[in-house]
mmCIF file of C-alpha atoms in Angstrom:
data_model
loop_
_atom_site.group_PDB
_atom_site.id
_atom_site.type_symbol
_atom_site.label_atom_id
_atom_site.label_comp_id
_atom_site.label_asym_id
_atom_site.label_seq_id
_atom_site.Cartn_x
_atom_site.Cartn_y
_atom_site.Cartn_z
ATOM 1 C CA MET A 24 210.564 -158.188 -3.847
ATOM 2 C CA LYS A 25 213.684 -158.505 -1.775
ATOM 3 C CA LYS A 26 213.669 -155.392 -0.364
ATOM 4 C CA ALA A 27 210.570 -155.039 0.152
ATOM 5 C CA GLY A 28 210.735 -157.761 2.228
ATOM 6 C CA ILE A 29 213.611 -156.887 4.498
ATOM 7 C CA ALA A 30 211.111 -153.785 5.474
ATOM 8 C CA ILE A 31 207.924 -155.241 5.932
ATOM 9 C CA VAL A 32 210.339 -157.503 8.507
ATOM 10 C CA LEU A 33 212.210 -154.285 9.778
ATOM 11 C CA TYR A 34 209.196 -152.391 10.931
ATOM 12 C CA VAL A 35 207.311 -155.757 12.552
ATOM 13 C CA PHE A 36 210.383 -155.638 14.376
ATOM 14 C CA ILE A 37 209.887 -152.938 15.857
ATOM 15 C CA LEU A 38 206.239 -151.948 16.568
ATOM 16 C CA SER A 39 206.043 -155.533 18.774
ATOM 17 C CA ASN A 40 205.806 -155.249 22.105
ATOM 18 C CA SER A 41 206.328 -159.129 22.311
ATOM 19 C CA VAL A 42 209.977 -158.170 21.580
ATOM 20 C CA LEU A 43 211.416 -155.547 23.863
ATOM 21 C CA GLY A 44 208.643 -154.883 26.002
ATOM 22 C CA LYS A 45 209.502 -158.274 28.143
ATOM 23 C CA ASP A 46 208.515 -158.906 32.153
ATOM 24 C CA PHE A 47 211.459 -160.036 33.830
ATOM 25 C CA GLY A 48 210.999 -159.069 37.105
ATOM 26 C CA ASN A 49 212.844 -157.718 39.879
ATOM 27 C CA ARG A 50 216.641 -158.748 40.475
ATOM 28 C CA GLY A 51 218.340 -157.180 43.733
ATOM 29 C CA ALA A 52 217.288 -154.650 45.276
ATOM 30 C CA ASN A 53 215.787 -151.391 44.506
ATOM 31 C CA TYR A 54 217.074 -148.153 45.551
ATOM 32 C CA PRO A 55 215.156 -144.546 44.853
ATOM 33 C CA VAL A 56 217.255 -141.835 43.636
ATOM 34 C CA ALA A 57 218.626 -140.068 46.202
ATOM 35 C CA GLU A 58 221.095 -137.601 43.570
ATOM 36 C CA GLU A 59 219.378 -133.713 42.995
ATOM 37 C CA SER A 60 218.796 -132.911 39.934
ATOM 38 C CA ILE A 61 221.033 -129.564 38.356
ATOM 39 C CA LEU A 62 218.138 -128.303 37.575
ATOM 40 C CA LEU A 63 216.682 -127.629 41.206
ATOM 41 C CA MET A 64 220.066 -126.607 43.040
ATOM 42 C CA PHE A 65 220.238 -124.231 40.801
ATOM 43 C CA GLN A 66 216.150 -123.405 41.098
ATOM 44 C CA LYS A 67 216.614 -123.604 44.651
ATOM 45 C CA LYS A 68 220.455 -121.530 45.147
ATOM 46 C CA LEU A 69 218.177 -118.430 43.157
ATOM 47 C CA GLY A 70 215.462 -118.601 44.877
ATOM 48 C CA ALA A 71 217.841 -117.817 48.703
ATOM 49 C CA LEU A 72 220.455 -115.562 46.442
ATOM 50 C CA ASP A 73 219.110 -111.120 47.087
ATOM 51 C CA LEU A 74 219.179 -110.609 43.778
ATOM 52 C CA LYS A 75 219.963 -107.187 45.567
ATOM 53 C CA LYS A 76 222.120 -107.488 47.879
ATOM 54 C CA GLU A 77 224.157 -108.422 44.907
ATOM 55 C CA GLU A 78 223.760 -105.920 42.895
ATOM 56 C CA GLU A 79 224.961 -103.823 45.299
ATOM 57 C CA ARG A 80 227.691 -105.936 46.791
ATOM 58 C CA MET A 81 229.211 -105.870 42.838
ATOM 59 C CA ARG A 82 228.618 -102.951 42.686
ATOM 60 C CA LYS A 83 231.008 -101.406 45.563
ATOM 61 C CA ALA A 84 233.339 -104.389 43.930
ATOM 62 C CA ALA A 85 233.123 -102.286 41.035
ATOM 63 C CA GLU A 86 233.994 -98.667 42.511
ATOM 64 C CA GLU A 87 236.959 -100.025 44.640
ATOM 65 C CA ARG A 88 238.886 -100.419 41.547
ATOM 66 C CA VAL A 89 238.073 -97.572 40.649
ATOM 67 C CA ARG A 90 238.534 -96.035 43.620
ATOM 68 C CA ASN A 91 241.398 -98.373 44.633
ATOM 69 C CA PRO A 92 243.819 -99.844 41.675
ATOM 70 C CA ILE A 93 245.954 -102.824 42.488
ATOM 71 C CA PRO A 94 249.221 -101.047 42.306
ATOM 72 C CA VAL A 95 251.783 -100.955 39.848
ATOM 73 C CA PHE A 96 253.579 -104.732 40.400
ATOM 74 C CA GLY A 97 257.574 -104.528 40.355
ATOM 75 C CA ILE A 98 257.050 -100.094 40.845
ATOM 76 C CA ARG A 99 258.900 -98.636 43.841
ATOM 77 C CA PRO A 100 260.282 -95.294 45.562
ATOM 78 C CA ALA A 101 263.003 -94.456 43.894
ATOM 79 C CA LYS A 102 266.870 -95.859 45.235
ATOM 80 C CA GLU A 103 269.189 -93.126 42.955
ATOM 81 C CA THR A 104 267.820 -90.248 40.753
ATOM 82 C CA ARG A 105 268.681 -92.609 36.738
ATOM 83 C CA GLU A 106 267.962 -90.796 33.014
ATOM 84 C CA PHE A 107 267.851 -93.240 29.896
ATOM 85 C CA TRP A 108 265.597 -92.368 26.718
ATOM 86 C CA HIS A 109 263.436 -94.635 25.593
ATOM 87 C CA ASP A 110 263.071 -95.502 21.190
ATOM 88 C CA PRO A 111 258.974 -96.439 20.659
ATOM 89 C CA THR A 112 259.723 -97.501 17.622
ATOM 90 C CA TYR A 113 258.457 -100.845 17.271
ATOM 91 C CA ILE A 114 258.123 -103.014 13.973
ATOM 92 C CA LEU A 115 254.246 -104.021 12.170
ATOM 93 C CA THR A 116 252.892 -107.213 12.958
ATOM 94 C CA GLU A 117 250.722 -106.709 9.856
ATOM 95 C CA ASP A 118 250.327 -104.545 7.293
ATOM 96 C CA ALA A 119 248.837 -100.714 7.309
ATOM 97 C CA VAL A 120 246.157 -99.825 5.470
ATOM 98 C CA LEU A 121 244.328 -97.086 5.222
ATOM 99 C CA PRO A 122 240.076 -96.484 4.274
ATOM 100 C CA CYS A 123 240.588 -96.509 0.398
ATOM 101 C CA GLY A 124 242.666 -99.536 0.812
ATOM 102 C CA ARG A 125 245.867 -98.671 0.034
ATOM 103 C CA VAL A 126 248.836 -99.901 1.449
ATOM 104 C CA LEU A 127 250.941 -97.557 3.983
ATOM 105 C CA TYR A 128 253.730 -99.792 5.156
ATOM 106 C CA ARG A 129 253.920 -103.897 5.155
ATOM 107 C CA ALA A 130 254.240 -106.131 8.464
ATOM 108 C CA GLY A 131 256.987 -105.849 8.699
ATOM 109 C CA THR A 132 258.018 -102.139 8.796
ATOM 110 C CA ALA A 133 259.977 -99.627 11.488
ATOM 111 C CA VAL A 134 258.044 -97.618 12.989
ATOM 112 C CA ASN A 135 258.730 -94.891 15.129
ATOM 113 C CA PRO A 136 255.781 -92.800 16.507
ATOM 114 C CA LEU A 137 257.421 -89.858 16.614
ATOM 115 C CA ASP A 138 258.558 -89.432 12.972
ATOM 116 C CA TYR A 139 254.756 -88.319 12.604
ATOM 117 C CA MET A 140 253.867 -86.510 15.999
ATOM 118 C CA ASP A 141 255.279 -84.340 18.209
ATOM 119 C CA LEU A 142 254.306 -85.377 22.238
ATOM 120 C CA ASP A 143 253.081 -82.237 23.553
ATOM 121 C CA ARG A 144 252.668 -83.300 26.937
ATOM 122 C CA ARG A 145 255.175 -84.748 29.929
ATOM 123 C CA LEU A 146 254.208 -87.812 31.750
ATOM 124 C CA PHE A 147 254.588 -87.716 35.011
ATOM 125 C CA PHE A 148 254.350 -91.285 37.100
ATOM 126 C CA VAL A 149 253.723 -91.159 40.355
ATOM 127 C CA ASP A 150 253.160 -92.995 43.405
ATOM 128 C CA GLY A 151 249.527 -91.074 45.435
ATOM 129 C CA ARG A 152 250.407 -93.486 47.660
ATOM 130 C CA GLU A 153 253.097 -91.491 48.797
ATOM 131 C CA GLU A 154 253.024 -88.123 50.339
ATOM 132 C CA LYS A 155 256.178 -87.075 49.548
ATOM 133 C CA GLN A 156 255.836 -87.712 45.980
ATOM 134 C CA VAL A 157 252.307 -85.723 45.868
ATOM 135 C CA GLU A 158 254.122 -83.247 46.706
ATOM 136 C CA TRP A 159 256.918 -83.148 44.082
ATOM 137 C CA LEU A 160 253.956 -83.384 41.667
ATOM 138 C CA LYS A 161 252.841 -80.397 43.359
ATOM 139 C CA GLY A 162 255.945 -78.715 42.471
ATOM 140 C CA GLN A 163 256.554 -79.741 39.241
ATOM 141 C CA LEU A 164 252.876 -78.280 37.743
ATOM 142 C CA LEU A 165 253.966 -74.435 39.144
ATOM 143 C CA LEU A 166 257.544 -75.285 38.545
ATOM 144 C CA GLU A 167 257.456 -72.668 35.001
ATOM 145 C CA GLU A 168 254.659 -70.445 33.097
ATOM 146 C CA ARG A 169 253.275 -72.457 30.914
ATOM 147 C CA SER A 170 252.672 -69.867 27.947
ATOM 148 C CA PHE A 171 247.856 -69.290 26.458
ATOM 149 C CA ASP A 172 249.410 -70.018 22.673
ATOM 150 C CA LYS A 173 252.028 -73.219 24.162
ATOM 151 C CA LYS A 174 250.056 -75.010 26.868
ATOM 152 C CA ILE A 175 251.934 -78.741 27.410
ATOM 153 C CA GLU A 176 248.902 -81.027 28.836
ATOM 154 C CA ASP A 177 250.339 -82.730 31.345
ATOM 155 C CA ARG A 178 249.526 -85.770 31.553
ATOM 156 C CA ILE A 179 249.770 -87.553 35.591
ATOM 157 C CA ILE A 180 249.602 -91.942 35.498
ATOM 158 C CA LEU A 181 249.588 -93.195 39.228
ATOM 159 C CA VAL A 182 251.460 -96.504 39.523
ATOM 160 C CA SER A 183 249.756 -96.999 42.869
ATOM 161 C CA GLY A 184 246.728 -94.894 44.927
ATOM 162 C CA SER A 185 243.335 -93.531 44.059
ATOM 163 C CA PRO A 186 242.945 -91.759 41.825
ATOM 164 C CA PRO A 187 239.675 -90.124 41.982
ATOM 165 C CA GLU A 188 241.333 -88.769 45.481
ATOM 166 C CA ILE A 189 244.513 -87.509 43.566
ATOM 167 C CA GLN A 190 242.252 -85.605 41.160
ATOM 168 C CA ASP A 191 240.912 -83.861 43.913
ATOM 169 C CA LYS A 192 244.077 -82.682 45.185
ATOM 170 C CA LEU A 193 245.817 -81.598 42.564
ATOM 171 C CA GLY A 194 242.397 -80.478 40.718
ATOM 172 C CA PHE A 195 243.948 -82.248 37.763
ATOM 173 C CA GLU A 196 243.723 -85.184 34.962
ATOM 174 C CA VAL A 197 244.459 -88.131 37.056
ATOM 175 C CA TYR A 198 245.331 -90.927 34.864
ATOM 176 C CA PHE A 199 245.727 -94.543 36.419
ATOM 177 C CA ASP A 200 249.083 -97.064 34.681
ATOM 178 C CA GLN A 201 246.559 -100.346 34.712
ATOM 179 C CA ALA A 202 248.421 -103.580 34.165
ATOM 180 C CA GLY A 203 251.680 -101.802 34.190
ATOM 181 C CA GLU A 204 251.536 -101.291 30.465
ATOM 182 C CA LEU A 205 253.595 -97.805 29.898
ATOM 183 C CA THR A 206 255.727 -98.549 32.882
ATOM 184 C CA THR A 207 256.876 -101.571 31.132
ATOM 185 C CA ARG A 208 256.892 -99.416 27.787
ATOM 186 C CA PHE A 209 259.551 -97.475 29.050
ATOM 187 C CA GLY A 210 261.311 -99.086 30.858
ATOM 188 C CA ILE A 211 260.507 -97.136 34.485
ATOM 189 C CA LYS A 212 261.092 -98.793 37.932
ATOM 190 C CA GLY A 213 261.558 -96.200 40.125
ATOM 191 C CA SER A 214 258.829 -93.907 41.148
ATOM 192 C CA PRO A 215 257.992 -90.549 41.206
ATOM 193 C CA ALA A 216 259.723 -89.958 36.777
ATOM 194 C CA LEU A 217 259.220 -87.651 34.533
ATOM 195 C CA ALA A 218 258.290 -88.973 30.442
ATOM 196 C CA GLU A 219 258.948 -86.055 27.632
ATOM 197 C CA GLN A 220 260.430 -85.981 24.409
ATOM 198 C CA ASP A 221 263.933 -85.442 23.353
ATOM 199 C CA GLY A 222 263.917 -85.360 19.385
ATOM 200 C CA LYS A 223 263.136 -88.731 18.572
ATOM 201 C CA LYS A 224 262.943 -90.502 21.545
ATOM 202 C CA LEU A 225 260.865 -90.187 25.258
ATOM 203 C CA LYS A 226 263.710 -89.198 27.762
ATOM 204 C CA ILE A 227 263.021 -90.611 31.619
ATOM 205 C CA VAL A 228 263.765 -90.019 34.895
ATOM 206 C CA GLU A 229 263.214 -90.718 38.040
ATOM 207 C CA VAL A 230 263.713 -89.206 40.638
ATOM 208 C CA ALA A 231 264.646 -89.488 43.817
ATOM 209 C CA LEU A 232 263.755 -87.571 46.362
ATOM 210 C CA ASP A 233 265.668 -88.895 49.524
ATOM 211 C CA GLU A 234 268.607 -88.181 47.518
ATOM 212 C CA GLU A 235 267.989 -84.025 46.290
ATOM 213 C CA GLU A 236 270.191 -81.044 47.582
ATOM 214 C CA ALA A 237 271.100 -77.203 46.687
ATOM 215 C CA GLY A 238 271.740 -77.306 42.539
ATOM 216 C CA LEU A 239 268.696 -78.600 41.201
ATOM 217 C CA VAL A 240 268.875 -78.579 36.984
ATOM 218 C CA PRO A 241 265.944 -76.149 36.303
ATOM 219 C CA GLY A 242 262.568 -77.195 35.659
ATOM 220 C CA THR A 243 263.016 -80.391 36.640
ATOM 221 C CA HIS A 244 264.147 -80.224 40.853
ATOM 222 C CA LEU A 245 267.378 -82.946 39.226
ATOM 223 C CA ASN A 246 270.749 -82.239 41.468
ATOM 224 C CA LYS A 247 273.282 -82.094 38.231
ATOM 225 C CA LYS A 248 275.039 -83.727 40.321
ATOM 226 C CA LYS A 249 273.346 -87.035 41.773
ATOM 227 C CA VAL A 250 271.549 -88.298 38.393
ATOM 228 C CA ILE A 251 272.925 -91.374 36.555
ATOM 229 C CA ASN A 252 273.248 -90.970 33.190
ATOM 230 C CA HIS A 253 272.658 -94.143 31.247
ATOM 231 C CA GLU A 254 273.384 -93.901 27.219
ATOM 232 C CA ARG A 255 270.739 -93.613 24.744
ATOM 233 C CA ASN A 256 269.621 -96.692 23.154
#
């Protein structure tokens, strides 16, 4: 009974107009709300926006990013010819698991991709804005006759410049080193550069074109006297 009485009192208290509906009149000056609602603000902005023009602007911006990507930071024309090696071995951060569920390698295992596959291509890193580097690249691509039974699929990777423009000039598919991922991983600091497999490592040569003279190393356009050879990692 006691609980029922309390419930009735609460019910009357909530529904009573006399408890919360007393008019105390106006106290002080009243002002209208001057701030525009956020919904109305959005409606006005959308109404003033030309969607077709905005779509065209975004399309042109996307095309410009494709035609002229942001140059890779820190890559400059090579001042001296430098030869060094990159070890592609990396440490697994998690287990390598086959589709069947079998664990192939445990996390923490050192894996070298060249133990399981060959890099059957040369990787050229070139600044497409530098005409001298583009001409050097042309010479490299035409330097040796490749047999059809063992064709090397060269990869042209720009560190700056327009991929479509260079592709039209060379007639080869052209890639771009987005955010400097490959040059950073390989330790490349100058262009043009050539990377190719040498045993279980990658041999990388940065070529100083201003230093080229007679006595070039066959297949690389490198001067034996001017190559700075760094110890293998």
